[in-house]
PDB file of C-alpha atoms in Angstrom:
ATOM      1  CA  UNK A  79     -22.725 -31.491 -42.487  1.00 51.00           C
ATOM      2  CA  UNK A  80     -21.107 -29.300 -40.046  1.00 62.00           C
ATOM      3  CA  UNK A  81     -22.023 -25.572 -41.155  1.00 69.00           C
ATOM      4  CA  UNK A  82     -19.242 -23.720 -39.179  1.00 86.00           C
ATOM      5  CA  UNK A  83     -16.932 -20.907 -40.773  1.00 93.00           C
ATOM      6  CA  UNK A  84     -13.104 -21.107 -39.850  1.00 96.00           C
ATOM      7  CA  UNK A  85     -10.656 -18.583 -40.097  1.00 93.00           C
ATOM      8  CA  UNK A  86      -7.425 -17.924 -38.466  1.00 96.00           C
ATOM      9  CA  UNK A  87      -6.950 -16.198 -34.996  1.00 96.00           C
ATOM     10  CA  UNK A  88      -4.003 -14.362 -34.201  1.00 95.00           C
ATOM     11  CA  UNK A  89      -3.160 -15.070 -30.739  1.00 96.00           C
ATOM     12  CA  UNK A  90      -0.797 -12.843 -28.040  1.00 94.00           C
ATOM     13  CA  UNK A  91      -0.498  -9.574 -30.298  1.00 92.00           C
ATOM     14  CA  UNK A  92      -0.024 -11.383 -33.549  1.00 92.00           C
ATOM     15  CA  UNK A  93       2.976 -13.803 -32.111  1.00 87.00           C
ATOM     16  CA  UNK A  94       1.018 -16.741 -32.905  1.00 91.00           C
ATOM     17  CA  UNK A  95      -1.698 -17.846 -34.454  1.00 94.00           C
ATOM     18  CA  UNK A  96      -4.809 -21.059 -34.888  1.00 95.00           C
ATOM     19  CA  UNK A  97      -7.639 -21.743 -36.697  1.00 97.00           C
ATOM     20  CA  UNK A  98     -10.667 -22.425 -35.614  1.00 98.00           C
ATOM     21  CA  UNK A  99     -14.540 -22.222 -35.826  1.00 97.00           C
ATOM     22  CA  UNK A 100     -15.811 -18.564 -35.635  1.00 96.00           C
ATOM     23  CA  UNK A 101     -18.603 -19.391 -33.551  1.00 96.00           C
ATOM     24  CA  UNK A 102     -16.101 -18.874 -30.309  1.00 97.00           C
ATOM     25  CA  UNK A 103     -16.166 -15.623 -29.277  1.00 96.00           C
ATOM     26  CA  UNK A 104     -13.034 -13.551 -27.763  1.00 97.00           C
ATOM     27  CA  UNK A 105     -13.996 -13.775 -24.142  1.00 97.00           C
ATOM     28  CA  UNK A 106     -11.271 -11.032 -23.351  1.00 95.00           C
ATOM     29  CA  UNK A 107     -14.237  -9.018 -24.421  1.00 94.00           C
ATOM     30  CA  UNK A 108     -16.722  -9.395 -22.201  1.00 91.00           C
ATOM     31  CA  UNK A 109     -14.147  -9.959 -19.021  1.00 92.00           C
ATOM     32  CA  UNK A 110     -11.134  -9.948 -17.864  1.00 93.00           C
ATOM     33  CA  UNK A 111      -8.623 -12.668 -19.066  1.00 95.00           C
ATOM     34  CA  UNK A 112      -4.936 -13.085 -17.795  1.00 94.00           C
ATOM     35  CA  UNK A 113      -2.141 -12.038 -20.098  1.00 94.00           C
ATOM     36  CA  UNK A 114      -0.542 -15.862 -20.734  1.00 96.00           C
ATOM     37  CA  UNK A 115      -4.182 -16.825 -21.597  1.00 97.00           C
ATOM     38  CA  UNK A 116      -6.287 -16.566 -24.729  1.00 98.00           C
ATOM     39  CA  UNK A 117      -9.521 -17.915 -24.062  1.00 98.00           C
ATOM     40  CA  UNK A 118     -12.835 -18.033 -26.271  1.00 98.00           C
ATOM     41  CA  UNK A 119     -16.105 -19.679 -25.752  1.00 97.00           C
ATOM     42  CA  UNK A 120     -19.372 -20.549 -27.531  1.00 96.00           C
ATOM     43  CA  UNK A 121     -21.942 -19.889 -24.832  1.00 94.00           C
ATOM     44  CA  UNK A 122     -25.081 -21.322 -27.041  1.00 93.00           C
ATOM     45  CA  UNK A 123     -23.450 -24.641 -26.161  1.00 95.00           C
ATOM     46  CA  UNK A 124     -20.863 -24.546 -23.514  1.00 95.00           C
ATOM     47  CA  UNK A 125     -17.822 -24.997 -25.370  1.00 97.00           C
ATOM     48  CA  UNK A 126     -14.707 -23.381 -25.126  1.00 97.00           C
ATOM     49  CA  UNK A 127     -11.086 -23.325 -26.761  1.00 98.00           C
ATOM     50  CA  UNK A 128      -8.104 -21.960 -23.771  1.00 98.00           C
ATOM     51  CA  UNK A 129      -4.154 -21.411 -25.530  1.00 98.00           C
ATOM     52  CA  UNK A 130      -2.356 -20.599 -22.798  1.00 97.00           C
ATOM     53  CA  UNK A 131       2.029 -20.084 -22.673  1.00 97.00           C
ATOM     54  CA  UNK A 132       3.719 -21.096 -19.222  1.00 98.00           C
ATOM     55  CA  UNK A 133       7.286 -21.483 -18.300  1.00 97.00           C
ATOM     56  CA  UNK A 134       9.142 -24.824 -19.250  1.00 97.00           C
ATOM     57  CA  UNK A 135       8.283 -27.666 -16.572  1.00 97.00           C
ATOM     58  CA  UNK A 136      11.501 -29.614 -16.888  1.00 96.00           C
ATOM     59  CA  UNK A 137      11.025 -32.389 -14.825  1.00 97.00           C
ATOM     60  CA  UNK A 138       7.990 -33.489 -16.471  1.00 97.00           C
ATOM     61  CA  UNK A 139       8.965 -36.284 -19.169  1.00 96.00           C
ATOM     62  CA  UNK A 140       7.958 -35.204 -22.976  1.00 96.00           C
ATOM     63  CA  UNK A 141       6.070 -38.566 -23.017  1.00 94.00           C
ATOM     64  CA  UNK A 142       3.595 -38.184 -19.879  1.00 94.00           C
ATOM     65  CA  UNK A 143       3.574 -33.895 -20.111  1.00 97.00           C
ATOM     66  CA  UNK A 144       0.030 -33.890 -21.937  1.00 98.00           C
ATOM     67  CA  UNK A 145      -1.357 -36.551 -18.526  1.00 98.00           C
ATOM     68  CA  UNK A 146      -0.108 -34.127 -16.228  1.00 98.00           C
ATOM     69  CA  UNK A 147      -1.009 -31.104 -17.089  1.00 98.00           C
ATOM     70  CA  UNK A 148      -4.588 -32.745 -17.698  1.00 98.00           C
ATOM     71  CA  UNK A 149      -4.375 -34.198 -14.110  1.00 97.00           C
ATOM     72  CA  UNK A 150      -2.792 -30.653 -12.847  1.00 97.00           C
ATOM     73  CA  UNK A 151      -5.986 -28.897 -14.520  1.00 96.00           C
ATOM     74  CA  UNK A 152      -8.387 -31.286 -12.447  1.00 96.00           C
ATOM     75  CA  UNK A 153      -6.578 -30.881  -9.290  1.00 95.00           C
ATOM     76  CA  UNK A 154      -6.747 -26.729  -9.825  1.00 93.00           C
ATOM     77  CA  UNK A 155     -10.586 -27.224 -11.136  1.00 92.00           C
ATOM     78  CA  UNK A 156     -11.579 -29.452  -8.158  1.00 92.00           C
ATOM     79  CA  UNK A 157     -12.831 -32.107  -9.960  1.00 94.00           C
ATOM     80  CA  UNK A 158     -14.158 -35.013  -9.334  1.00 93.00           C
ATOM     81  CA  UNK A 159     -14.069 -38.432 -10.911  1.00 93.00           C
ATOM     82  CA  UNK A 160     -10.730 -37.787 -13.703  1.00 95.00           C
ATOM     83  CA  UNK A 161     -10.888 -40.434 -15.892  1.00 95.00           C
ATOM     84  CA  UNK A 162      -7.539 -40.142 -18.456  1.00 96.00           C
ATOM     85  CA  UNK A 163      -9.610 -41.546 -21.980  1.00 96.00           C
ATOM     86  CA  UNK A 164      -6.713 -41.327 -24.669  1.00 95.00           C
ATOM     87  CA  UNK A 165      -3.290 -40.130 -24.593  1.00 94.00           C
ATOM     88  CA  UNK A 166      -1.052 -39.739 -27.725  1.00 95.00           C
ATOM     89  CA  UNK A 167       2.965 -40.450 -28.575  1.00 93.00           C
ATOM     90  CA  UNK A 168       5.230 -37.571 -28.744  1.00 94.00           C
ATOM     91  CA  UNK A 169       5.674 -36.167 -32.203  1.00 93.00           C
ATOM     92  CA  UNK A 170       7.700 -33.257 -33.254  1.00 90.00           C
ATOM     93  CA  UNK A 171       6.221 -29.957 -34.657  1.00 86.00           C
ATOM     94  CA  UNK A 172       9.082 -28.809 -36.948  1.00 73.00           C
ATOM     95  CA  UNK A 173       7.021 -25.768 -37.809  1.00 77.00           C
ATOM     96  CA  UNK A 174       7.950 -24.560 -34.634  1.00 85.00           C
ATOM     97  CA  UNK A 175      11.608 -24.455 -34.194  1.00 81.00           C
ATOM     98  CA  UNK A 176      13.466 -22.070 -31.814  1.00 83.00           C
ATOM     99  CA  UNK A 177      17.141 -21.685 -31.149  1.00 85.00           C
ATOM    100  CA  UNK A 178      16.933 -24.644 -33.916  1.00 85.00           C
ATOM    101  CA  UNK A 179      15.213 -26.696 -31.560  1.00 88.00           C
ATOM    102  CA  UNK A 180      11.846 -27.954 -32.997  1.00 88.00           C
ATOM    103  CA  UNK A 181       8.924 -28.258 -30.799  1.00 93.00           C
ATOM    104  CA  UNK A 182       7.254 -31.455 -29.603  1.00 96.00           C
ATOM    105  CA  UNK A 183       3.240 -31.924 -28.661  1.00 97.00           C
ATOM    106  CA  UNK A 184       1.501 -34.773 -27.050  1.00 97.00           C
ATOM    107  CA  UNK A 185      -2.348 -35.109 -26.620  1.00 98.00           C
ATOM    108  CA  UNK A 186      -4.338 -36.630 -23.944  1.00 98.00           C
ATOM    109  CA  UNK A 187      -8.390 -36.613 -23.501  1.00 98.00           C
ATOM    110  CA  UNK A 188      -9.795 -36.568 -20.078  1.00 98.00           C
ATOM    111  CA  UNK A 189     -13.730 -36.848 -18.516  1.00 98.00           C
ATOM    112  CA  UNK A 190     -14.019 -35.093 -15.173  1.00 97.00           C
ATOM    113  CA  UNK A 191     -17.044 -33.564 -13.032  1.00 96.00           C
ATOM    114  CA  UNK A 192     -16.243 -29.673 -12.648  1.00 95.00           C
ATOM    115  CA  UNK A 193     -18.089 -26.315 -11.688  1.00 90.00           C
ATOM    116  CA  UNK A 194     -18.475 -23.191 -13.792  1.00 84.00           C
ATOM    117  CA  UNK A 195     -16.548 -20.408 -11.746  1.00 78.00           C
ATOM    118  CA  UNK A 196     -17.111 -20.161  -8.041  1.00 78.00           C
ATOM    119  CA  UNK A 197     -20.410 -22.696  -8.248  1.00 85.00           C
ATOM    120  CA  UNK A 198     -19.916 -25.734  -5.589  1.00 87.00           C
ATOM    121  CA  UNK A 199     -19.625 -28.909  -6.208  1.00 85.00           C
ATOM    122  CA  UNK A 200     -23.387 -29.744  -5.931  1.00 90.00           C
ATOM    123  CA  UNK A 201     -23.262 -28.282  -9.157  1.00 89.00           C
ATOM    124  CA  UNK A 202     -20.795 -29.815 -11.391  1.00 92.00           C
ATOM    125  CA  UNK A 203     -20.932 -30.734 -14.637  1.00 94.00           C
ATOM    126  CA  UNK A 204     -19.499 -33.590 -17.034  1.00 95.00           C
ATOM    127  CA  UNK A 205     -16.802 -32.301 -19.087  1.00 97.00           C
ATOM    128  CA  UNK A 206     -14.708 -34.201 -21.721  1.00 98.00           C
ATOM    129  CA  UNK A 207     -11.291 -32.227 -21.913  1.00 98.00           C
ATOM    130  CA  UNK A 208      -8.727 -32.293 -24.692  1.00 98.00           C
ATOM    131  CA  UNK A 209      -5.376 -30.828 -24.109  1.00 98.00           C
ATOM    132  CA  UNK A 210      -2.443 -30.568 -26.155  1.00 98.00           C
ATOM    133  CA  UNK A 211       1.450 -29.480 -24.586  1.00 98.00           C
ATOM    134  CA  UNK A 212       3.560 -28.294 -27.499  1.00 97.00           C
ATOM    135  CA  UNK A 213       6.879 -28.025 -25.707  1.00 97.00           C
ATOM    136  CA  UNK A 214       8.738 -25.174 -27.200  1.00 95.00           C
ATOM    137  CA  UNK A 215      11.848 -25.985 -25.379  1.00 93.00           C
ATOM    138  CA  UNK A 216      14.286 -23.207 -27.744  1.00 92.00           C
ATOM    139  CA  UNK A 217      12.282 -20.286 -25.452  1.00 93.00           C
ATOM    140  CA  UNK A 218      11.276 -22.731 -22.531  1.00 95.00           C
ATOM    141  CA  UNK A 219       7.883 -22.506 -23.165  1.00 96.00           C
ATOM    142  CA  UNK A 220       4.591 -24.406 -22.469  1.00 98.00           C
ATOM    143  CA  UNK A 221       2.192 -23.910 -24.842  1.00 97.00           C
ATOM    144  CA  UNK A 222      -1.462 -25.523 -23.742  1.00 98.00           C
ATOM    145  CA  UNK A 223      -4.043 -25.588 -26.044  1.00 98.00           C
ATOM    146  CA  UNK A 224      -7.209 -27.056 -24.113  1.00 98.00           C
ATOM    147  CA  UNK A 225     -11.129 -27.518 -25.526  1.00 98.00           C
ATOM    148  CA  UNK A 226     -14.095 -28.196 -23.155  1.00 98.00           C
ATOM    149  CA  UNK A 227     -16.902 -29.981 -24.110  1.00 97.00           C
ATOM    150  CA  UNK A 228     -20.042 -30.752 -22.091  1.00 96.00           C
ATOM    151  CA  UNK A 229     -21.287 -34.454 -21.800  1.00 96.00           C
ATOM    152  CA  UNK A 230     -23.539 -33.510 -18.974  1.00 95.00           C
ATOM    153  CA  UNK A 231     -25.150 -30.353 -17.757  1.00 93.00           C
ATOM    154  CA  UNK A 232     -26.341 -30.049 -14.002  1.00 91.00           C
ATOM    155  CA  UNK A 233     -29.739 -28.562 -13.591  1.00 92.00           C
ATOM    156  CA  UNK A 234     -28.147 -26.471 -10.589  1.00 91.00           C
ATOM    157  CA  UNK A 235     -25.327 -25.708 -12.741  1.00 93.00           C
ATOM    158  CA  UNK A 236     -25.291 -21.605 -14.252  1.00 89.00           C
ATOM    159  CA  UNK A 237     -24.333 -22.972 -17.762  1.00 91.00           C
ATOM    160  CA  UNK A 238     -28.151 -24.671 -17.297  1.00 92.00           C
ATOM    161  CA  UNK A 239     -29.971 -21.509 -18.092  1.00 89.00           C
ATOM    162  CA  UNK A 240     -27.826 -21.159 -21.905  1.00 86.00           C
ATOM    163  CA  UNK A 241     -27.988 -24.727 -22.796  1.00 91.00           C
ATOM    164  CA  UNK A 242     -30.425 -26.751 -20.667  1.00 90.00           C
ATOM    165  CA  UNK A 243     -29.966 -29.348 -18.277  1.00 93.00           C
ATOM    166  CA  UNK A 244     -28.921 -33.206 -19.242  1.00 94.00           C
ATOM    167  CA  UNK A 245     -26.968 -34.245 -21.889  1.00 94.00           C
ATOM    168  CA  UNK A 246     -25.328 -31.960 -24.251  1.00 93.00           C
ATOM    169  CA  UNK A 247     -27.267 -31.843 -27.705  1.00 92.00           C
ATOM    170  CA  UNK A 248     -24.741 -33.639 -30.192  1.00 90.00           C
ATOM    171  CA  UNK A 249     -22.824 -31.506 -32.390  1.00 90.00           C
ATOM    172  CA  UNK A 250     -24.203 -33.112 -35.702  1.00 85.00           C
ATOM    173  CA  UNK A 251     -27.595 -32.669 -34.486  1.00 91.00           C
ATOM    174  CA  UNK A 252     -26.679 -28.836 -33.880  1.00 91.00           C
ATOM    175  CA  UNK A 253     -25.085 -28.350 -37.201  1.00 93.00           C
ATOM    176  CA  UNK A 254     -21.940 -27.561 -35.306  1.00 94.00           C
ATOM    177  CA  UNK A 255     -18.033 -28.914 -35.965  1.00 96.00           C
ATOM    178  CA  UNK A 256     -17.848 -31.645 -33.326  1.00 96.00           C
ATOM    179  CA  UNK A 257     -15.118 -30.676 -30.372  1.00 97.00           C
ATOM    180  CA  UNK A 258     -12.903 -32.537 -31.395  1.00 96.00           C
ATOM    181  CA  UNK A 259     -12.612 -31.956 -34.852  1.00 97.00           C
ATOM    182  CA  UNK A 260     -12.228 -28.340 -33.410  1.00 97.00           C
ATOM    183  CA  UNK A 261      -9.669 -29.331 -31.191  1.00 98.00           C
ATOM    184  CA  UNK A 262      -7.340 -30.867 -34.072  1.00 97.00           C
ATOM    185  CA  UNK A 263      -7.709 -28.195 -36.087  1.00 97.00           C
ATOM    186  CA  UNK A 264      -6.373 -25.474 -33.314  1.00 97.00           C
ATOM    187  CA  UNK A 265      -3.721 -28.220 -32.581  1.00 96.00           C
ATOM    188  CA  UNK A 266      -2.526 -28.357 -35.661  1.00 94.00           C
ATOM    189  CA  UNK A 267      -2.502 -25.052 -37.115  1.00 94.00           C
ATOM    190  CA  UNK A 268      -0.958 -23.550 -34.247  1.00 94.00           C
ATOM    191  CA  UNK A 269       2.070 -21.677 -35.726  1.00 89.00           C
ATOM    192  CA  UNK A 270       4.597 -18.645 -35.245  1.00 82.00           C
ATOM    193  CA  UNK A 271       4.347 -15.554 -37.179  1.00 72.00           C
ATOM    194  CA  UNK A 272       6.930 -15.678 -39.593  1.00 60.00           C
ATOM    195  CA  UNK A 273       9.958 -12.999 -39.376  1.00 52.00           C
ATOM    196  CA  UNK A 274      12.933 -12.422 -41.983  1.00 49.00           C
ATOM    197  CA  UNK A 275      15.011 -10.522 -40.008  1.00 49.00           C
ATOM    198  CA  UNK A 276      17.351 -11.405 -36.710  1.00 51.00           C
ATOM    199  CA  UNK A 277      16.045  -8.228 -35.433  1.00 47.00           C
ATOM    200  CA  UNK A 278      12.341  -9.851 -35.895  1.00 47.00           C
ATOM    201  CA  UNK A 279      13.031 -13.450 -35.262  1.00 49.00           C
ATOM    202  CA  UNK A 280      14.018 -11.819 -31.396  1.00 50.00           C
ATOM    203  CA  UNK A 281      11.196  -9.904 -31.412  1.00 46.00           C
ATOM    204  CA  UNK A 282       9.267 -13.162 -31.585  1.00 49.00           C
ATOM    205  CA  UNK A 283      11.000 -14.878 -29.209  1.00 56.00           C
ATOM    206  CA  UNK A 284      10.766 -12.325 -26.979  1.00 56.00           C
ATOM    207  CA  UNK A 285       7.321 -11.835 -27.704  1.00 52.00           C
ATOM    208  CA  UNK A 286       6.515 -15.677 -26.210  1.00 65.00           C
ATOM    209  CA  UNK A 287       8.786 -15.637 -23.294  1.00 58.00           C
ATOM    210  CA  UNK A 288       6.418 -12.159 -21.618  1.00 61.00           C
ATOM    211  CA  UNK A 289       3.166 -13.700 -22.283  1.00 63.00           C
ATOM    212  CA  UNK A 290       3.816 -16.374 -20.221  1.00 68.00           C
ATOM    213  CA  UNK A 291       3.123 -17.067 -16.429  1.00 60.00           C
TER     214      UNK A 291
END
């Protein structure tokens, strides 16, 4: 049985918030993170949880967004060898409604070969990727939540020296939530903080549409 604790994370100065395992730490931290990001990690096995809010792509179709920002992520990472694995119908969040527009969100899973920060790619490693795209179109927002999980670690690779080299210990045999059980739960607990007033319900709003890039 999984032994993780979860507890919810308030996200962009309270805005938001998700729940998740507390084994992820708050990178932020340790370095530098950019201001549309939120990004935590669980360096004892190589896993890590991204939320990050961008402007409102319009001209990508509700029903393929989650496949292309998966395939835009691979083409910014460098990777080789995408492979899209799963990719979910549109379904509407109605606990996130803006302008009294509620939000939609789409999945997709991905496996691609990619390198930990400026490492080449003689030293990439197999990555399964889950991303979700809520579409908060009421503030023309893009919210990505995204969770990386390790199939295969290269021996050259700097995440080699945490975990080991070769496949990535399973996450029942570690005692750990499995990624994506972790990734659901983020997904789906993602929500706004709650506001009475006009006055706060603008707040809010204007609250998502500066943290995003």
């Amino acid at each position: 049985m999984p032994s993780d604790i979860v507890y919810q994370r308030p996200l962009f100065g309270g805005q938001i918030s998700c729940t998740f395992p507390n084994r992820f730490q708050d990178v932020s931290e340790i370095r530098q993170v950019p201001d549309h990001q939120e990004v935590f990690a669980d360096p004892s096995r190589d896993e890590s949880l991204i939320v990050e809010l961008l402007e409102f792509k319009p001209d990508v179709a509700d029903n393929d967004s989650a496949v292309w920002f998966l395939q835009d992520l691979a083409r910014e990472q460098d990777a080789e060898g995408t492979l899209v694995i799963e990719q979910s119908g549109v379904h509407e969040a109605p606990g996130l409604m803006y302008n009294n527009i509620s939000a939609v969100v789409t999945t997709a899973v991905g496996q691609m070969a990619i390198s930990k920060g400026r490492q080449g790619r003689e030293a990439q490693n197999t990555v399964k990727v889950h991303l979700a795209n809520l579409r908060i179109k009421g503030v023309d927002t893009d919210v990505l939540i995204t969770a990386y999980e390790p199939i295969v670690i290269n021996p050259f690779s700097e995440s080699a020296d945490a975990v080991g080299a070769g496949m990535a210990v399973p996450a029942a045999q570690a005692g750990c939530m499995p990624m994506d059980e972790v990734f659901k739960l983020a997904v789906t607990s993602f929500k706004e903080k709650r506001q009475k007033s006009g006055k706060g319900k603008r707040a809010r709003e204007q609250g998502l549409k500066e943290g995003k890039m």
